[in-house]
Amino acid sequence: MPRGRRFRNIEFQHTSVGSTSDRSQQPDEPHTQSGSQSEHAPPADRPDTDDVDVLDGLGRVRRTRGPTRARDVWSLPEDEKIVVHCNELGQPIKNAASILSTFLGSVARKGQLCPLNYTKWNEMLPSYKVELLRVVETKFVLPANSHDWVLKSVNRKWKEYKAKLKADWKHEGMTEEEVARVCPPDVISHQWRELVHYWFSERAQVVYIFSIP
């Protein structure tokens, strides 16, 4: 995971960190929870390449051409961060907003930050959410009132990612063993097995039935 210095003037406004020493290696079996809140997010697939503000290690802000993909953000020098401007609701605006949204999509696909073997976002350990905020703040300068928006955005992208995995890898007529046998690239194997087990569980079938309009 890329590492960088946290911008010293930004403080977390969320729940306290729980222990991750054991749970991050052996996450809980899937849990259930109620639906999540909706959020207003900028287009995430391909951000534009308009200029953005970048903060360097000396505290200077310069206007420069923004990254075009999430991997470009991960590759930023450790002493550089993209400055994100937000409205009064904490929602990112201007050019950096779509860059941030794309980056959050890549965060949601990292099992070390957003484990797949939790079935609902609000059952996930608070320590995971604190850590993903820390990672985001190694690449972006964010106002404190944007943290809730960031977490809601990652939540939505995480659910979309799991739905895509199910659509791509679980096909009609396949058994649990057949699906679990082939772990997709970049997915942590034990998280995949637990996720597949949940898909085939009676609880998941009940949730599916009640989700049908």
CSV table of C-alpha atoms in Angstrom, one decimal:
chain,number,residue,atom,x,y,z
A,1,MET,CA,0.0,0.0,0.0
A,2,PRO,CA,1.4,3.4,-0.9
A,3,ARG,CA,2.4,5.4,2.1
A,4,GLY,CA,2.7,9.1,2.6
A,5,ARG,CA,2.7,11.7,5.3
A,6,ARG,CA,-0.6,12.8,6.7
A,7,PHE,CA,-1.4,16.5,6.3
A,8,ARG,CA,-0.9,17.8,9.8
A,9,ASN,CA,-3.9,20.1,9.8
A,10,ILE,CA,-6.5,17.4,9.1
A,11,GLU,CA,-8.1,15.5,11.9
A,12,PHE,CA,-10.4,12.5,11.8
A,13,GLN,CA,-14.0,13.0,12.9
A,14,HIS,CA,-15.0,9.4,13.2
A,15,THR,CA,-15.2,6.4,15.5
A,16,SER,CA,-12.1,5.3,17.4
A,17,VAL,CA,-9.8,2.7,16.0
A,18,GLY,CA,-10.4,-0.9,16.9
A,19,SER,CA,-7.7,-3.6,17.0
A,20,THR,CA,-6.7,-4.8,13.5
A,21,SER,CA,-3.9,-7.1,14.4
A,22,ASP,CA,-6.0,-10.3,14.3
A,23,ARG,CA,-9.2,-9.2,12.5
A,24,SER,CA,-7.4,-7.8,9.4
A,25,GLN,CA,-5.8,-11.2,8.8
A,26,GLN,CA,-8.8,-13.3,9.8
A,27,PRO,CA,-12.0,-11.1,9.3
A,28,ASP,CA,-15.3,-12.2,10.8
A,29,GLU,CA,-17.6,-14.4,8.8
A,30,PRO,CA,-20.2,-12.5,6.8
A,31,HIS,CA,-22.7,-10.3,8.7
A,32,THR,CA,-25.9,-8.7,7.6
A,33,GLN,CA,-27.2,-5.2,7.9
A,34,SER,CA,-29.8,-2.8,6.6
A,35,GLY,CA,-29.5,-0.8,3.4
A,36,SER,CA,-27.1,2.1,3.1
A,37,GLN,CA,-27.7,5.8,2.4
A,38,SER,CA,-27.6,7.3,-1.0
A,39,GLU,CA,-25.0,9.9,-2.0
A,40,HIS,CA,-24.4,12.4,-4.7
A,41,ALA,CA,-21.2,11.4,-6.4
A,42,PRO,CA,-19.4,12.8,-9.5
A,43,PRO,CA,-18.8,10.6,-12.5
A,44,ALA,CA,-16.1,8.1,-11.6
A,45,ASP,CA,-15.0,6.2,-14.6
A,46,ARG,CA,-12.7,8.6,-16.3
A,47,PRO,CA,-12.1,12.0,-14.7
A,48,ASP,CA,-11.2,14.9,-16.9
A,49,THR,CA,-7.7,16.2,-17.1
A,50,ASP,CA,-8.3,19.8,-16.2
A,51,ASP,CA,-6.0,21.5,-13.8
A,52,VAL,CA,-6.1,20.8,-10.1
A,53,ASP,CA,-4.4,22.3,-7.0
A,54,VAL,CA,-1.5,20.2,-5.6
A,55,LEU,CA,0.0,20.7,-2.2
A,56,ASP,CA,3.7,20.0,-1.9
A,57,GLY,CA,5.8,19.0,1.1
A,58,LEU,CA,6.7,22.7,1.8
A,59,GLY,CA,3.1,23.7,2.1
A,60,ARG,CA,3.0,25.4,-1.3
A,61,VAL,CA,0.0,25.0,-3.6
A,62,ARG,CA,0.5,24.9,-7.4
A,63,ARG,CA,-1.9,24.6,-10.2
A,64,THR,CA,-1.1,21.6,-12.4
A,65,ARG,CA,-2.6,19.1,-14.8
A,66,GLY,CA,-4.6,16.5,-12.8
A,67,PRO,CA,-4.0,12.7,-12.9
A,68,THR,CA,-6.2,10.7,-15.3
A,69,ARG,CA,-6.5,7.4,-13.6
A,70,ALA,CA,-6.5,5.9,-10.0
A,71,ARG,CA,-3.1,4.4,-10.6
A,72,ASP,CA,-1.7,7.8,-11.3
A,73,VAL,CA,-2.9,9.0,-7.9
A,74,TRP,CA,-1.4,6.0,-6.2
A,75,SER,CA,1.9,6.9,-7.9
A,76,LEU,CA,2.0,10.5,-6.7
A,77,PRO,CA,5.2,11.5,-4.9
A,78,GLU,CA,4.8,11.0,-1.1
A,79,ASP,CA,5.1,14.8,-0.5
A,80,GLU,CA,2.3,15.8,-2.9
A,81,LYS,CA,-1.4,15.8,-2.4
A,82,ILE,CA,-4.4,16.8,-4.5
A,83,VAL,CA,-6.4,19.6,-2.9
A,84,VAL,CA,-10.1,18.8,-2.9
A,85,HIS,CA,-12.6,21.6,-2.6
A,86,CYS,CA,-16.1,20.9,-1.1
A,87,ASN,CA,-19.4,22.6,-0.8
A,88,GLU,CA,-21.1,23.3,2.5
A,89,LEU,CA,-22.5,19.7,2.6
A,90,GLY,CA,-19.0,18.2,2.4
A,91,GLN,CA,-19.5,17.1,-1.2
A,92,PRO,CA,-16.4,17.4,-3.4
A,93,ILE,CA,-16.7,19.9,-6.3
A,94,LYS,CA,-14.6,21.2,-9.2
A,95,ASN,CA,-12.1,19.1,-11.1
A,96,ALA,CA,-10.5,17.2,-8.2
A,97,ALA,CA,-14.0,15.7,-7.3
A,98,SER,CA,-14.0,13.2,-10.2
A,99,ILE,CA,-10.3,12.3,-9.6
A,100,LEU,CA,-11.2,11.6,-5.9
A,101,SER,CA,-14.2,9.5,-6.9
A,102,THR,CA,-12.2,7.4,-9.3
A,103,PHE,CA,-9.5,6.8,-6.6
A,104,LEU,CA,-12.2,5.8,-4.0
A,105,GLY,CA,-13.3,3.1,-6.5
A,106,SER,CA,-9.9,1.6,-6.3
A,107,VAL,CA,-9.9,1.8,-2.5
A,108,ALA,CA,-13.2,-0.1,-2.4
A,109,ARG,CA,-11.6,-2.9,-4.4
A,110,LYS,CA,-8.8,-3.4,-1.9
A,111,GLY,CA,-9.6,-6.3,0.5
A,112,GLN,CA,-7.1,-5.0,3.0
A,113,LEU,CA,-9.1,-1.8,3.4
A,114,CYS,CA,-12.7,-3.0,2.5
A,115,PRO,CA,-13.0,-6.7,3.2
A,116,LEU,CA,-15.3,-8.6,0.9
A,117,ASN,CA,-16.4,-11.1,3.6
A,118,TYR,CA,-18.6,-8.5,5.3
A,119,THR,CA,-22.1,-8.5,3.7
A,120,LYS,CA,-23.0,-5.0,5.0
A,121,TRP,CA,-20.9,-1.9,5.4
A,122,ASN,CA,-22.1,-0.9,8.9
A,123,GLU,CA,-21.0,-4.3,10.2
A,124,MET,CA,-17.4,-3.7,9.2
A,125,LEU,CA,-14.9,-2.9,12.0
A,126,PRO,CA,-14.5,0.9,12.5
A,127,SER,CA,-10.7,0.4,12.2
A,128,TYR,CA,-11.0,-0.4,8.5
A,129,LYS,CA,-12.8,2.8,7.9
A,130,VAL,CA,-10.3,4.9,9.9
A,131,GLU,CA,-7.5,3.2,7.9
A,132,LEU,CA,-9.1,3.9,4.5
A,133,LEU,CA,-9.6,7.5,5.5
A,134,ARG,CA,-5.9,7.7,6.5
A,135,VAL,CA,-4.9,6.2,3.1
A,136,VAL,CA,-7.1,8.7,1.2
A,137,GLU,CA,-5.5,11.5,3.1
A,138,THR,CA,-2.1,10.5,2.0
A,139,LYS,CA,-3.2,11.5,-1.5
A,140,PHE,CA,-5.7,14.2,-1.0
A,141,VAL,CA,-6.2,17.3,1.2
A,142,LEU,CA,-9.8,17.0,2.4
A,143,PRO,CA,-11.9,19.3,4.7
A,144,ALA,CA,-13.1,17.4,7.8
A,145,ASN,CA,-16.7,17.7,6.8
A,146,SER,CA,-16.0,15.6,3.7
A,147,HIS,CA,-15.2,12.4,5.6
A,148,ASP,CA,-18.8,11.2,5.8
A,149,TRP,CA,-19.2,11.7,2.0
A,150,VAL,CA,-16.0,9.8,1.4
A,151,LEU,CA,-17.2,6.8,3.5
A,152,LYS,CA,-20.6,6.8,1.8
A,153,SER,CA,-18.9,6.9,-1.6
A,154,VAL,CA,-16.7,4.0,-0.7
A,155,ASN,CA,-19.6,2.1,0.7
A,156,ARG,CA,-21.6,2.4,-2.6
A,157,LYS,CA,-18.6,1.5,-4.7
A,158,TRP,CA,-17.8,-1.5,-2.5
A,159,LYS,CA,-21.4,-2.8,-2.9
A,160,GLU,CA,-21.2,-2.3,-6.7
A,161,TYR,CA,-17.9,-4.2,-6.8
A,162,LYS,CA,-19.3,-7.2,-4.9
A,163,ALA,CA,-22.3,-7.2,-7.2
A,164,LYS,CA,-20.1,-7.2,-10.3
A,165,LEU,CA,-18.0,-10.1,-8.8
A,166,LYS,CA,-21.2,-12.1,-8.4
A,167,ALA,CA,-22.4,-11.3,-11.9
A,168,ASP,CA,-19.1,-12.2,-13.4
A,169,TRP,CA,-18.2,-15.3,-11.5
A,170,LYS,CA,-21.4,-17.0,-10.2
A,171,HIS,CA,-23.4,-18.4,-13.0
A,172,GLU,CA,-26.7,-20.4,-12.9
A,173,GLY,CA,-26.2,-24.1,-12.2
A,174,MET,CA,-22.8,-23.7,-10.5
A,175,THR,CA,-22.2,-25.1,-7.1
A,176,GLU,CA,-20.6,-23.3,-4.2
A,177,GLU,CA,-17.5,-25.4,-4.5
A,178,GLU,CA,-17.2,-24.6,-8.2
A,179,VAL,CA,-17.5,-20.9,-7.7
A,180,ALA,CA,-15.2,-20.8,-4.7
A,181,ARG,CA,-12.5,-22.8,-6.5
A,182,VAL,CA,-11.6,-20.0,-8.8
A,183,CYS,CA,-10.6,-16.9,-7.0
A,184,PRO,CA,-10.6,-13.7,-9.1
A,185,PRO,CA,-7.4,-11.8,-9.6
A,186,ASP,CA,-6.7,-9.2,-6.8
A,187,VAL,CA,-9.2,-10.8,-4.5
A,188,ILE,CA,-8.0,-12.2,-1.1
A,189,SER,CA,-8.6,-15.9,-1.3
A,190,HIS,CA,-10.2,-16.5,2.2
A,191,GLN,CA,-12.4,-13.4,1.7
A,192,TRP,CA,-13.6,-14.9,-1.6
A,193,ARG,CA,-14.5,-18.2,-0.1
A,194,GLU,CA,-16.5,-16.5,2.7
A,195,LEU,CA,-18.2,-14.3,0.2
A,196,VAL,CA,-19.2,-17.2,-2.0
A,197,HIS,CA,-20.4,-19.1,1.0
A,198,TYR,CA,-22.7,-16.2,1.8
A,199,TRP,CA,-24.1,-16.1,-1.7
A,200,PHE,CA,-25.2,-19.7,-1.4
A,201,SER,CA,-26.5,-19.4,2.1
A,202,GLU,CA,-30.2,-19.5,3.0
A,203,ARG,CA,-29.9,-16.0,4.4
A,204,ALA,CA,-28.7,-14.6,1.1
A,205,GLN,CA,-31.6,-16.2,-0.7
A,206,VAL,CA,-34.1,-14.6,1.7
A,207,VAL,CA,-32.5,-11.2,1.2
A,208,TYR,CA,-32.7,-11.7,-2.6
A,209,ILE,CA,-36.4,-12.7,-2.5
A,210,PHE,CA,-37.3,-9.6,-0.5
A,211,SER,CA,-35.3,-7.4,-2.8
A,212,ILE,CA,-37.4,-8.3,-5.8
A,213,PRO,CA,-39.9,-5.5,-6.6
